[in-house]
XYZ file of C-alpha atoms in Angstrom:
702
model
C -15.854 -13.236 33.912
C -17.568 -14.866 30.916
C -20.791 -12.956 31.626
C -18.812 -9.708 31.498
C -17.535 -10.249 27.932
C -19.284 -8.039 25.372
C -18.794 -8.990 21.713
C -19.297 -6.134 19.268
C -19.692 -6.383 15.483
C -18.537 -3.035 14.049
C -20.372 -2.367 10.780
C -20.453 0.570 8.395
C -20.044 1.714 4.825
C -16.566 2.638 3.491
C -15.110 5.988 4.600
C -17.311 6.451 7.668
C -14.360 6.426 10.089
C -14.730 2.955 11.617
C -10.985 2.363 11.896
C -10.422 5.830 13.290
C -13.187 5.240 15.843
C -11.347 2.116 16.991
C -8.106 4.093 17.275
C -9.826 6.780 19.332
C -10.595 4.220 22.028
C -7.527 4.564 24.243
C -5.440 1.625 25.505
C -7.035 -0.719 22.997
C -5.221 -3.919 22.085
C -5.384 -4.485 18.353
C -5.201 -7.882 16.647
C -5.101 -8.145 12.842
C -5.899 -11.278 10.855
C -7.749 -12.623 7.847
C -11.261 -13.961 7.584
C -11.144 -17.679 6.837
C -10.767 -18.428 3.142
C -10.440 -14.826 1.971
C -7.777 -12.118 1.757
C -9.996 -9.519 3.423
C -8.437 -8.421 6.699
C -10.243 -8.229 10.016
C -9.239 -6.137 12.973
C -10.168 -6.965 16.539
C -9.883 -4.632 19.495
C -9.856 -5.823 23.095
C -10.403 -3.330 25.905
C -11.545 -3.283 29.505
C -14.127 -0.729 30.622
C -16.047 -0.630 33.921
C -15.363 -4.300 34.774
C -16.396 -5.408 31.274
C -14.130 -6.968 28.657
C -15.165 -5.606 25.266
C -14.219 -7.398 22.040
C -14.794 -5.393 18.858
C -14.547 -7.040 15.433
C -14.170 -4.430 12.696
C -16.013 -5.884 9.686
C -15.040 -4.774 6.147
C -16.688 -1.596 4.872
C -19.804 -2.563 2.893
C -22.487 -0.539 1.145
C -25.078 -3.269 1.680
C -25.522 -6.850 2.881
C -25.504 -8.274 -0.633
C -22.909 -10.502 -2.319
C -21.588 -7.974 -4.845
C -18.131 -7.594 -3.273
C -16.039 -9.866 -1.054
C -16.400 -7.287 1.715
C -20.199 -7.411 1.550
C -20.229 -11.209 1.518
C -17.820 -11.447 4.463
C -19.835 -8.919 6.483
C -23.135 -10.640 5.715
C -21.782 -14.124 6.513
C -20.318 -12.898 9.817
C -23.577 -11.237 10.904
C -25.620 -14.293 9.889
C -23.376 -17.033 11.275
C -21.176 -15.739 14.097
C -22.000 -15.099 17.725
C -21.965 -11.488 18.910
C -23.942 -9.415 21.385
C -24.341 -5.996 19.755
C -24.042 -4.473 16.295
C -22.320 -1.084 16.400
C -23.350 0.653 13.167
C -21.138 3.643 12.298
C -22.676 6.329 10.066
C -21.219 9.402 8.361
C -23.282 12.290 9.742
C -22.569 14.399 6.643
C -24.119 11.758 4.357
C -26.813 10.232 6.508
C -29.305 9.167 3.838
C -26.808 7.016 1.951
C -25.539 5.426 5.194
C -29.041 4.594 6.383
C -29.420 2.251 3.384
C -27.147 -0.226 5.172
C -28.786 0.518 8.536
C -32.161 -0.437 7.052
C -30.795 -3.895 6.252
C -29.135 -4.281 9.641
C -32.439 -3.584 11.368
C -33.969 -6.641 9.670
C -31.472 -8.883 11.494
C -33.387 -8.154 14.716
C -30.257 -7.865 16.889
C -29.261 -5.470 19.654
C -27.842 -2.458 17.866
C -26.335 0.981 18.546
C -25.958 3.745 15.961
C -22.814 5.934 16.076
C -23.428 9.198 14.200
C -19.747 9.753 13.419
C -18.063 12.896 12.017
C -20.606 15.038 13.841
C -18.042 17.862 14.005
C -17.904 18.003 10.211
C -21.698 17.940 10.014
C -21.876 20.954 12.328
C -19.383 22.835 10.148
C -21.659 22.211 7.183
C -24.700 23.417 9.163
C -26.240 19.941 9.252
C -28.421 19.527 12.359
C -29.434 15.975 13.331
C -32.171 15.267 15.857
C -30.663 12.093 17.274
C -33.513 11.650 19.806
C -36.131 11.551 17.060
C -33.907 9.329 14.902
C -33.556 6.907 17.825
C -37.349 6.703 18.072
C -37.722 6.054 14.342
C -35.039 3.373 14.232
C -35.826 1.902 17.617
C -32.104 1.972 18.393
C -30.021 4.460 20.429
C -28.169 7.028 18.287
C -24.976 8.562 19.727
C -23.226 11.560 18.185
C -19.477 10.918 17.888
C -16.342 12.280 16.292
C -13.475 9.812 16.091
C -11.078 12.567 15.024
C -11.858 14.741 18.083
C -12.876 11.911 20.436
C -16.361 13.356 20.922
C -18.940 10.987 22.403
C -16.550 8.034 22.804
C -17.198 7.633 26.550
C -20.947 7.996 26.034
C -20.759 5.315 23.344
C -18.969 2.896 25.683
C -21.538 3.559 28.414
C -24.346 2.880 25.932
C -22.690 -0.425 24.929
C -22.727 -1.596 28.549
C -26.301 -0.393 29.069
C -27.493 -2.099 25.878
C -25.708 -5.321 26.839
C -27.425 -5.402 30.240
C -30.854 -4.493 28.835
C -33.463 -6.712 27.237
C -33.728 -6.537 23.472
C -36.502 -4.196 22.369
C -38.806 -5.141 19.480
C -37.552 -4.313 15.994
C -38.997 -1.087 14.532
C -38.041 -1.748 10.905
C -41.367 -1.859 9.140
C -42.036 -2.066 5.418
C -44.835 -0.847 3.207
C -48.289 -2.316 3.835
C -48.122 -4.832 0.996
C -44.852 -6.393 2.269
C -45.995 -6.330 5.904
C -49.182 -8.109 4.843
C -47.231 -10.939 3.211
C -44.835 -11.190 6.166
C -47.871 -11.652 8.384
C -49.356 -14.330 6.081
C -46.178 -16.423 6.089
C -45.687 -15.930 9.840
C -49.228 -17.212 10.449
C -48.447 -20.465 8.609
C -45.416 -20.988 10.846
C -47.438 -20.109 13.936
C -50.339 -22.385 13.067
C -47.973 -25.324 12.606
C -46.014 -24.564 15.804
C -42.786 -24.539 13.828
C -39.820 -24.796 16.206
C -36.910 -22.487 15.473
C -34.380 -20.230 17.193
C -35.250 -17.470 14.726
C -38.306 -15.238 14.920
C -41.183 -15.991 12.537
C -40.891 -12.457 11.181
C -37.204 -12.952 10.362
C -37.945 -16.198 8.524
C -40.864 -14.718 6.586
C -38.914 -11.623 5.563
C -35.923 -13.625 4.339
C -38.155 -15.989 2.399
C -39.611 -12.963 0.610
C -36.083 -11.631 -0.008
C -35.151 -15.022 -1.512
C -32.343 -15.505 0.973
C -30.444 -18.671 -0.039
C -29.597 -19.706 3.527
C -33.247 -19.691 4.651
C -34.346 -21.524 1.491
C -31.801 -24.280 2.114
C -33.139 -24.738 5.650
C -36.796 -24.941 4.589
C -36.542 -26.813 1.307
C -36.238 -30.214 3.032
C -38.662 -29.378 5.872
C -42.189 -30.914 5.791
C -43.712 -27.460 6.405
C -42.315 -26.324 3.039
C -45.311 -27.920 1.306
C -47.621 -25.543 3.214
C -45.403 -22.463 2.895
C -44.718 -22.719 -0.845
C -48.221 -21.880 -2.142
C -48.510 -18.960 0.319
C -45.092 -17.740 -0.823
C -46.055 -17.991 -4.496
C -49.160 -15.883 -3.892
C -47.051 -13.366 -1.950
C -44.651 -12.954 -4.862
C -47.510 -12.443 -7.312
C -48.938 -9.756 -5.018
C -45.559 -7.972 -4.767
C -44.898 -8.176 -8.513
C -48.276 -6.621 -9.341
C -47.948 -3.910 -6.701
C -44.369 -2.831 -7.516
C -44.542 -3.397 -11.275
C -41.399 -5.566 -11.362
C -40.435 -9.180 -10.819
C -37.010 -8.280 -9.473
C -37.103 -8.873 -5.709
C -33.830 -6.994 -5.170
C -35.284 -3.914 -6.853
C -38.394 -4.122 -4.674
C -36.457 -4.223 -1.401
C -33.957 -1.615 -2.632
C -36.890 0.707 -3.275
C -38.093 0.036 0.265
C -34.648 0.856 1.679
C -34.411 4.125 -0.230
C -37.878 5.143 0.918
C -37.051 4.272 4.543
C -33.742 6.178 4.492
C -35.240 9.227 2.814
C -38.150 9.308 5.250
C -35.883 9.027 8.295
C -33.654 11.867 7.054
C -36.608 14.090 6.151
C -37.935 13.832 9.717
C -34.655 14.219 11.601
C -32.154 16.266 9.551
C -32.132 19.986 8.869
C -29.550 21.391 6.483
C -28.896 24.988 5.560
C -28.375 25.221 1.827
C -25.533 27.456 0.714
C -24.741 28.735 -2.775
C -21.109 29.195 -1.754
C -18.776 26.456 -2.970
C -17.453 24.127 -0.283
C -13.745 23.346 0.017
C -14.405 19.891 -1.434
C -16.140 21.405 -4.463
C -13.233 23.805 -4.984
C -10.704 20.964 -4.904
C -12.847 18.832 -7.213
C -13.110 21.652 -9.742
C -9.349 21.186 -10.267
C -8.573 17.562 -9.365
C -11.369 15.998 -11.438
C -11.362 18.697 -14.116
C -12.238 17.495 -17.607
C -8.793 18.376 -19.005
C -6.475 18.847 -15.996
C -7.714 16.015 -13.750
C -5.990 13.139 -15.536
C -2.567 14.853 -15.945
C -2.625 15.801 -12.234
C -3.412 12.240 -11.269
C -0.702 10.832 -13.567
C 1.793 13.256 -12.047
C 0.872 12.130 -8.519
C 1.173 8.479 -9.533
C 4.510 9.183 -11.224
C 5.686 10.825 -8.007
C 4.551 7.847 -5.915
C 6.152 5.464 -8.401
C 9.448 7.365 -8.209
C 9.372 7.421 -4.407
C 8.632 3.713 -4.260
C 11.468 2.593 -6.467
C 14.055 5.383 -6.226
C 14.032 6.003 -2.469
C 13.223 2.325 -1.943
C 16.436 1.332 -3.730
C 18.553 2.981 -1.025
C 17.557 0.631 1.832
C 17.194 -2.224 -0.693
C 20.877 -1.931 -1.623
C 21.771 -1.885 2.082
C 19.591 -4.944 2.776
C 21.054 -6.734 -0.248
C 24.608 -5.988 0.909
C 23.722 -7.064 4.451
C 22.440 -10.481 3.341
C 25.334 -10.882 0.876
C 27.738 -10.326 3.779
C 25.897 -12.872 5.936
C 26.037 -15.406 3.081
C 29.783 -14.869 2.631
C 30.447 -15.044 6.385
C 28.374 -18.233 6.698
C 30.396 -19.924 3.975
C 33.611 -18.639 5.506
C 32.761 -20.007 8.962
C 31.177 -23.296 7.875
C 33.492 -23.941 4.948
C 32.744 -24.956 1.384
C 30.287 -27.814 1.913
C 26.684 -28.761 1.229
C 25.422 -27.676 4.650
C 26.856 -24.172 4.261
C 25.482 -23.980 0.709
C 21.918 -24.883 1.684
C 21.986 -22.458 4.641
C 23.677 -19.615 2.742
C 22.502 -20.035 -0.866
C 19.154 -21.559 0.069
C 17.736 -20.371 3.407
C 19.510 -17.020 3.921
C 19.227 -16.026 0.256
C 15.536 -16.961 0.323
C 14.817 -14.881 3.414
C 16.834 -12.023 1.931
C 14.725 -12.055 -1.238
C 11.639 -11.465 0.924
C 13.057 -8.767 3.184
C 14.448 -6.976 0.124
C 10.969 -5.844 -0.954
C 9.853 -4.422 2.408
C 11.078 -0.824 1.722
C 9.081 -0.757 -1.537
C 5.969 -2.014 0.219
C 6.271 0.499 3.063
C 6.712 3.483 0.701
C 4.002 2.311 -1.697
C 1.377 1.705 0.966
C 2.261 4.944 2.720
C 1.453 6.796 -0.509
C -1.729 4.826 -1.166
C -2.922 5.215 2.443
C -2.190 8.949 2.269
C -4.290 9.342 -0.893
C -6.997 7.077 0.524
C -7.419 8.896 3.853
C -7.589 12.301 2.181
C -10.481 11.139 -0.025
C -8.575 11.571 -3.287
C -8.351 7.885 -4.245
C -12.094 7.743 -4.890
C -11.600 10.387 -7.579
C -9.145 8.054 -9.325
C -11.921 5.628 -10.202
C -13.987 8.474 -11.611
C -11.104 9.696 -13.794
C -9.940 6.352 -15.204
C -13.009 4.136 -15.065
C -14.154 5.091 -18.567
C -10.880 4.213 -20.334
C -10.188 1.017 -18.408
C -13.809 -0.059 -18.759
C -13.196 -0.544 -22.493
C -10.767 -3.324 -21.613
C -12.931 -4.848 -18.888
C -10.914 -3.214 -16.108
C -11.814 -0.913 -13.256
C -10.409 2.612 -12.862
C -8.597 1.627 -9.665
C -6.685 -1.030 -11.624
C -4.284 1.701 -12.680
C -2.546 1.764 -9.285
C -1.389 -1.889 -9.188
C -0.650 -1.900 -12.934
C 1.685 1.086 -12.845
C 3.289 -0.323 -9.683
C 3.958 -3.532 -11.630
C 6.568 -1.684 -13.699
C 8.693 -1.517 -10.571
C 7.933 -4.818 -8.845
C 5.069 -7.309 -9.051
C 5.146 -8.046 -5.293
C 3.796 -4.669 -4.075
C 1.683 -4.457 -7.260
C -0.268 -7.576 -6.293
C -0.734 -6.183 -2.787
C -1.872 -2.824 -4.205
C -4.719 -4.640 -5.990
C -6.473 -4.724 -2.598
C -7.793 -1.240 -3.404
C -10.219 -3.031 -5.762
C -13.265 -4.094 -3.763
C -14.988 -6.291 -6.352
C -13.563 -9.809 -6.589
C -13.887 -10.020 -10.394
C -12.122 -6.693 -10.906
C -9.372 -7.678 -8.491
C -8.776 -11.119 -10.045
C -8.744 -9.668 -13.557
C -6.182 -7.067 -12.494
C -4.067 -9.671 -10.680
C -3.957 -11.781 -13.841
C -2.486 -9.012 -16.014
C -0.062 -7.344 -13.582
C 2.649 -9.719 -14.818
C 2.413 -8.147 -18.293
C 3.933 -4.979 -16.848
C 7.716 -5.500 -17.032
C 9.140 -5.344 -13.504
C 12.569 -3.964 -12.673
C 13.996 -7.501 -12.325
C 13.487 -8.071 -16.070
C 15.500 -4.981 -16.948
C 18.921 -6.772 -16.806
C 17.647 -9.334 -19.364
C 16.439 -6.588 -21.703
C 19.701 -4.652 -21.321
C 21.742 -7.791 -22.094
C 19.882 -8.629 -25.306
C 19.539 -5.025 -26.460
C 23.283 -4.583 -25.984
C 23.955 -7.711 -28.038
C 21.662 -7.007 -30.984
C 20.997 -3.256 -31.202
C 23.190 -0.204 -31.568
C 23.761 2.029 -28.557
C 21.839 5.055 -29.867
C 18.704 2.929 -30.400
C 18.865 1.148 -27.026
C 16.592 3.605 -25.198
C 13.942 3.468 -27.921
C 13.978 -0.346 -27.995
C 13.651 -0.493 -24.204
C 10.714 1.927 -24.342
C 9.024 -0.236 -27.012
C 9.471 -3.344 -24.846
C 7.812 -1.749 -21.814
C 4.956 -0.206 -23.810
C 4.371 -3.467 -25.707
C 3.984 -5.376 -22.434
C 1.390 -2.881 -21.210
C -0.556 -3.093 -24.498
C -0.471 -6.904 -24.408
C -1.795 -6.693 -20.848
C -4.768 -4.529 -21.809
C -5.759 -6.852 -24.643
C -5.247 -9.850 -22.357
C -7.690 -8.228 -19.908
C -10.197 -7.775 -22.723
C -9.797 -11.437 -23.699
C -10.264 -12.648 -20.108
C -13.322 -10.436 -19.719
C -14.924 -11.909 -22.834
C -13.981 -15.560 -22.254
C -13.409 -16.223 -18.533
C -15.301 -13.456 -16.740
C -18.291 -13.344 -19.056
C -21.032 -11.374 -17.330
C -22.833 -8.087 -17.416
C -21.049 -5.271 -15.651
C -22.077 -5.016 -12.031
C -23.287 -1.649 -10.785
C -20.578 0.347 -9.044
C -21.227 2.926 -6.348
C -19.005 5.883 -7.272
C -18.445 7.408 -3.850
C -17.027 10.914 -3.541
C -16.206 11.450 0.148
C -15.174 14.864 1.402
C -11.489 15.756 1.492
C -9.987 15.344 4.933
C -6.624 15.888 6.540
C -4.708 12.598 6.629
C -4.716 10.637 9.860
C -1.065 9.678 10.296
C -1.945 7.310 13.107
C -4.255 5.452 10.737
C -1.627 5.579 7.966
C 1.022 4.121 10.290
C -1.383 1.419 11.359
C -2.100 0.500 7.708
C 1.528 0.545 6.565
C 2.909 -1.410 9.528
C 0.197 -4.057 9.222
C 0.848 -4.518 5.493
C 4.589 -4.887 6.034
C 4.174 -7.392 8.887
C 1.556 -9.394 6.991
C 3.826 -9.529 3.934
C 6.744 -10.872 5.935
C 4.588 -13.458 7.717
C 2.685 -14.697 4.684
C 5.257 -14.588 1.905
C 8.359 -15.407 3.915
C 7.590 -19.015 4.796
C 6.505 -20.024 1.277
C 9.449 -18.315 -0.408
C 11.921 -19.860 2.028
C 10.613 -23.369 1.283
C 10.565 -22.806 -2.484
C 14.070 -21.281 -2.476
C 15.403 -24.418 -0.787
C 13.647 -26.521 -3.442
C 15.240 -24.508 -6.290
C 18.647 -24.832 -4.603
C 18.241 -28.594 -4.358
C 17.103 -28.943 -7.991
C 20.105 -26.967 -9.284
C 22.700 -28.708 -7.082
C 21.691 -32.388 -7.334
C 22.377 -35.104 -8.309
C 26.098 -34.939 -7.624
C 28.622 -36.276 -10.155
C 31.561 -37.070 -7.891
C 33.775 -38.716 -10.520
C 33.431 -35.751 -12.869
C 34.094 -33.274 -10.042
C 37.138 -35.249 -8.910
C 38.488 -35.307 -12.465
C 38.045 -31.555 -12.881
C 39.539 -30.830 -9.462
C 42.674 -32.789 -10.389
C 42.999 -30.773 -13.606
C 42.505 -27.515 -11.685
C 45.232 -28.481 -9.186
C 47.696 -29.178 -11.998
C 47.023 -25.875 -13.797
C 49.116 -22.900 -12.657
C 47.492 -20.232 -14.833
C 44.599 -18.492 -13.025
C 42.675 -17.922 -16.261
C 42.803 -21.610 -17.145
C 41.612 -22.467 -13.612
C 38.629 -20.159 -14.015
C 37.827 -21.755 -17.403
C 37.902 -25.251 -15.860
C 35.797 -24.137 -12.866
C 33.235 -22.644 -15.247
C 33.196 -25.850 -17.314
C 32.525 -27.841 -14.123
C 29.724 -25.458 -13.084
C 28.235 -25.740 -16.576
C 28.378 -29.558 -16.475
C 26.817 -29.722 -13.003
C 23.971 -27.381 -13.966
C 23.321 -29.197 -17.240
C 23.187 -32.559 -15.451
C 21.248 -31.368 -12.387
C 17.543 -32.060 -11.918
C 16.953 -28.539 -13.210
C 19.131 -29.323 -16.240
C 17.185 -32.525 -16.903
C 13.975 -30.522 -16.835
C 15.512 -28.069 -19.308
C 16.546 -30.864 -21.670
C 13.190 -32.588 -21.283
C 11.239 -29.382 -21.996
C 13.498 -28.256 -24.852
C 11.168 -29.675 -27.582
C 8.351 -27.494 -26.215
C 10.457 -24.360 -26.772
C 12.158 -25.347 -30.048
C 9.382 -23.795 -32.224
C 10.262 -20.484 -30.536
C 13.933 -20.773 -31.487
C 15.179 -21.674 -27.968
C 17.858 -24.235 -27.205
C 18.169 -26.072 -23.895
C 20.360 -23.325 -22.424
C 17.764 -20.630 -23.061
C 15.111 -23.019 -21.716
C 16.966 -23.535 -18.422
C 17.511 -19.774 -18.103
C 13.765 -19.208 -18.437
C 12.989 -21.901 -15.873
C 15.445 -20.547 -13.297
C 13.815 -17.159 -13.934
C 10.696 -18.540 -12.267
C 12.602 -18.197 -8.983
C 13.852 -14.680 -9.749
C 14.199 -12.946 -13.103
C 17.640 -11.666 -12.127
C 18.886 -15.282 -12.178
C 18.325 -15.506 -15.964
C 21.448 -13.464 -16.740
C 23.717 -15.363 -14.308
C 22.321 -18.707 -15.580
C 23.136 -17.800 -19.189
C 26.595 -16.749 -18.041
C 27.213 -20.145 -16.412
C 25.796 -22.070 -19.375
C 28.074 -20.239 -21.796
C 31.106 -21.022 -19.613
C 31.726 -17.528 -18.241
C 30.828 -18.049 -14.579
C 28.022 -16.537 -12.506
C 29.765 -13.237 -11.836
C 29.006 -11.730 -15.248
C 26.182 -9.213 -15.506
C 24.102 -7.657 -18.257
C 26.870 -5.155 -19.084
C 29.598 -7.803 -19.404
C 31.169 -7.532 -22.874
C 32.226 -11.169 -22.890
C 28.681 -12.347 -22.149
C 27.224 -9.952 -24.729
C 29.600 -11.397 -27.358
C 28.664 -14.969 -26.394
C 24.949 -14.131 -26.671
C 25.499 -12.461 -30.030
C 27.446 -15.455 -31.414
C 25.311 -18.306 -30.013
C 21.751 -16.942 -30.241
C 20.146 -16.012 -33.597
C 18.487 -12.584 -33.811
C 14.970 -14.022 -34.259
C 15.460 -16.274 -31.226
C 16.633 -13.288 -29.172
C 13.522 -11.252 -30.033
C 11.332 -14.268 -29.266
C 13.161 -14.703 -25.921
C 12.536 -11.061 -24.977
C 8.802 -11.432 -25.720
C 8.593 -14.610 -23.629
C 10.390 -12.973 -20.692
C 8.038 -9.992 -21.036
C 4.915 -12.108 -20.488
C 5.573 -15.380 -18.644
C 4.962 -16.062 -14.946
C 6.485 -13.553 -12.490
C 9.158 -14.574 -9.995
C 8.661 -16.900 -7.059
C 8.193 -14.073 -4.549
C 5.509 -12.450 -6.691
C 3.789 -15.791 -7.382
C 3.479 -16.541 -3.673
C 2.017 -13.104 -2.997
C -0.335 -13.622 -5.979
C -1.683 -16.781 -4.322
C -2.318 -14.932 -1.073
C -4.064 -12.055 -2.791
C -6.103 -14.246 -5.158
C -7.190 -16.404 -2.221
C -6.662 -19.860 -3.735
C -3.777 -21.943 -5.087
C -5.818 -22.913 -8.141
C -5.515 -19.361 -9.449
C -1.726 -19.744 -9.595
C -2.276 -22.764 -11.841
C -4.603 -20.720 -14.056
C -2.085 -17.856 -14.124
C 0.742 -20.224 -15.101
C -1.302 -21.721 -17.943
C -2.555 -18.325 -19.141
C 0.801 -16.512 -19.068
C 2.762 -19.455 -20.492
C 0.263 -19.970 -23.309
C 0.152 -16.240 -24.105
C 3.967 -16.008 -24.022
C 4.367 -19.098 -26.241
C 1.855 -17.953 -28.870
C 3.193 -14.402 -29.086
C 6.822 -15.587 -29.101
C 6.002 -18.100 -31.851
C 4.514 -15.389 -34.088
C 7.306 -12.927 -33.327
C 9.982 -15.564 -34.000
C 8.589 -16.564 -37.380
C 7.783 -13.011 -38.489
C 11.274 -11.841 -37.495
C 12.850 -14.732 -39.442
C 10.918 -13.678 -42.547
C 11.853 -10.006 -42.167
C 15.526 -10.683 -41.439
C 15.849 -13.060 -44.380
């Protein structure tokens, strides 16, 4: 059976319909995972056809085989290092010249390859006629016309895969201009004369040496033959530099690719020019209009934002109530002991905190996938790139940033729409500056304590806007200090508008939800148990016994509650978490915080909602008080100075997001070290800004 396994590497630029082509292959078994070491997802399809077992690995959409984006690097590394039988290169038939730029690079790999001319139905509608027979001759690879949407050519494509697999590999037809071919020949001759043993072809080695490929250079640098190749290579570079008028090798080979693609299209494509505006042009005249484009986009984002967090709250409340019931029932069945507490307050509560966010993620990614499949999301970058560029951000950063006002968890996941690693990391680092919904109870509590009711809305608005402004300037700072580099070129793609593929949308949304539960759930569960342990130990049995005796002797329910709250306050203050709060109090004293405010901030690392209940316990009111509790508001007003309260709000606005968000941040950033950097950056920023705000407020109030 092993000889009947065909391994396919599916390659193509973004928006060419690769995923839809996979879905059009009936009875396919789909497996989704991550490439090792990166957050980029890979999809594998397994199907049986004519006694052959076909394995298709869908590589990330890439414009070229360079290292500009993570997707390009992953695709290039896979094609260079992994074992596969055939490259299936998917092209957009309506934009053939641009797609052939990647094909030109794939041809240099000298592998068995098939070209799928996808979206051929759309090309025909636009009066684009492609001579696939002539194109096959030029490329030296079979070209099959397909339409994933209408399942045109799918069977023919599968038949061609089997035929190609059983056939001998034909010589590569990717030739360059005379000057490059001459130097390839010169280097190949040196290898031939010295009988250099290798699994690669001499042409492949020579070409990659000219392209300054790092992998090939590493192989040859320690080889004895390098002494003979180096002078020939130096002469080759001098020849190329003189001929092309530049010393930039990338520019030289890019020029070759453009010439190859243009020549291939000129010989094989006929297109009837029409003065009549296409449907895409009509839509663009409104959606990316100079004045109306941005308001329309903001309205759509506002609508998506509202759907995500208004409709999402309905199942969230149900999920919250469901887990609250399970927690209560667990304690009721198991009794009031440590085992029931760790299962209910630790494990079940931890799992519940993960499941709680699933409705938001489903709604958010449904909206994003809908905009993406229609072709509108690409217009977003065009509309916002200019403004965000001033702060070192990308236009697509707007999506995760505005989502961050609702919840940082889906916001971090939404940052996947950014293809460049630098842009994505920069955006991930400032999402926390957007005040999530979990911080709202803290703001409401302190606003209620220190500001009049008619000013509350204005103060809340100022808090949210201030966080966003801090975030933009933080991005500018990171761009100048951490991510210092010239801006990379960005391909601003404008694909045609298409009707959404709901099958593809469902596939995207379901995968994101499942991946979230798998990846975040285990980490959050473990960390929740750790927080539970730190806040419940060590035990002070003598103190508890003393308080319990007092509680038994008291008949008044109010006095019992007061004693129970005093015991809870003592236990929290003398827990490991309390010791940390006391130990770290000197660090926060310059900001006007006492140890109680310090502990509240530290418990907020688990979930920002805990800050209010922690303050309630510490001030002897019990954990059942909320941000609208008059007794808690009075306690806050009496015990916390105004300047300290303002400083506290600023710190909450900026410091590290909750545990759930932090775990998702790690997964999206791709390395635990980035969480350390984020902790240092957000804590430092929060401390400095809170310090200035505290001292300025003291001066103004006095």
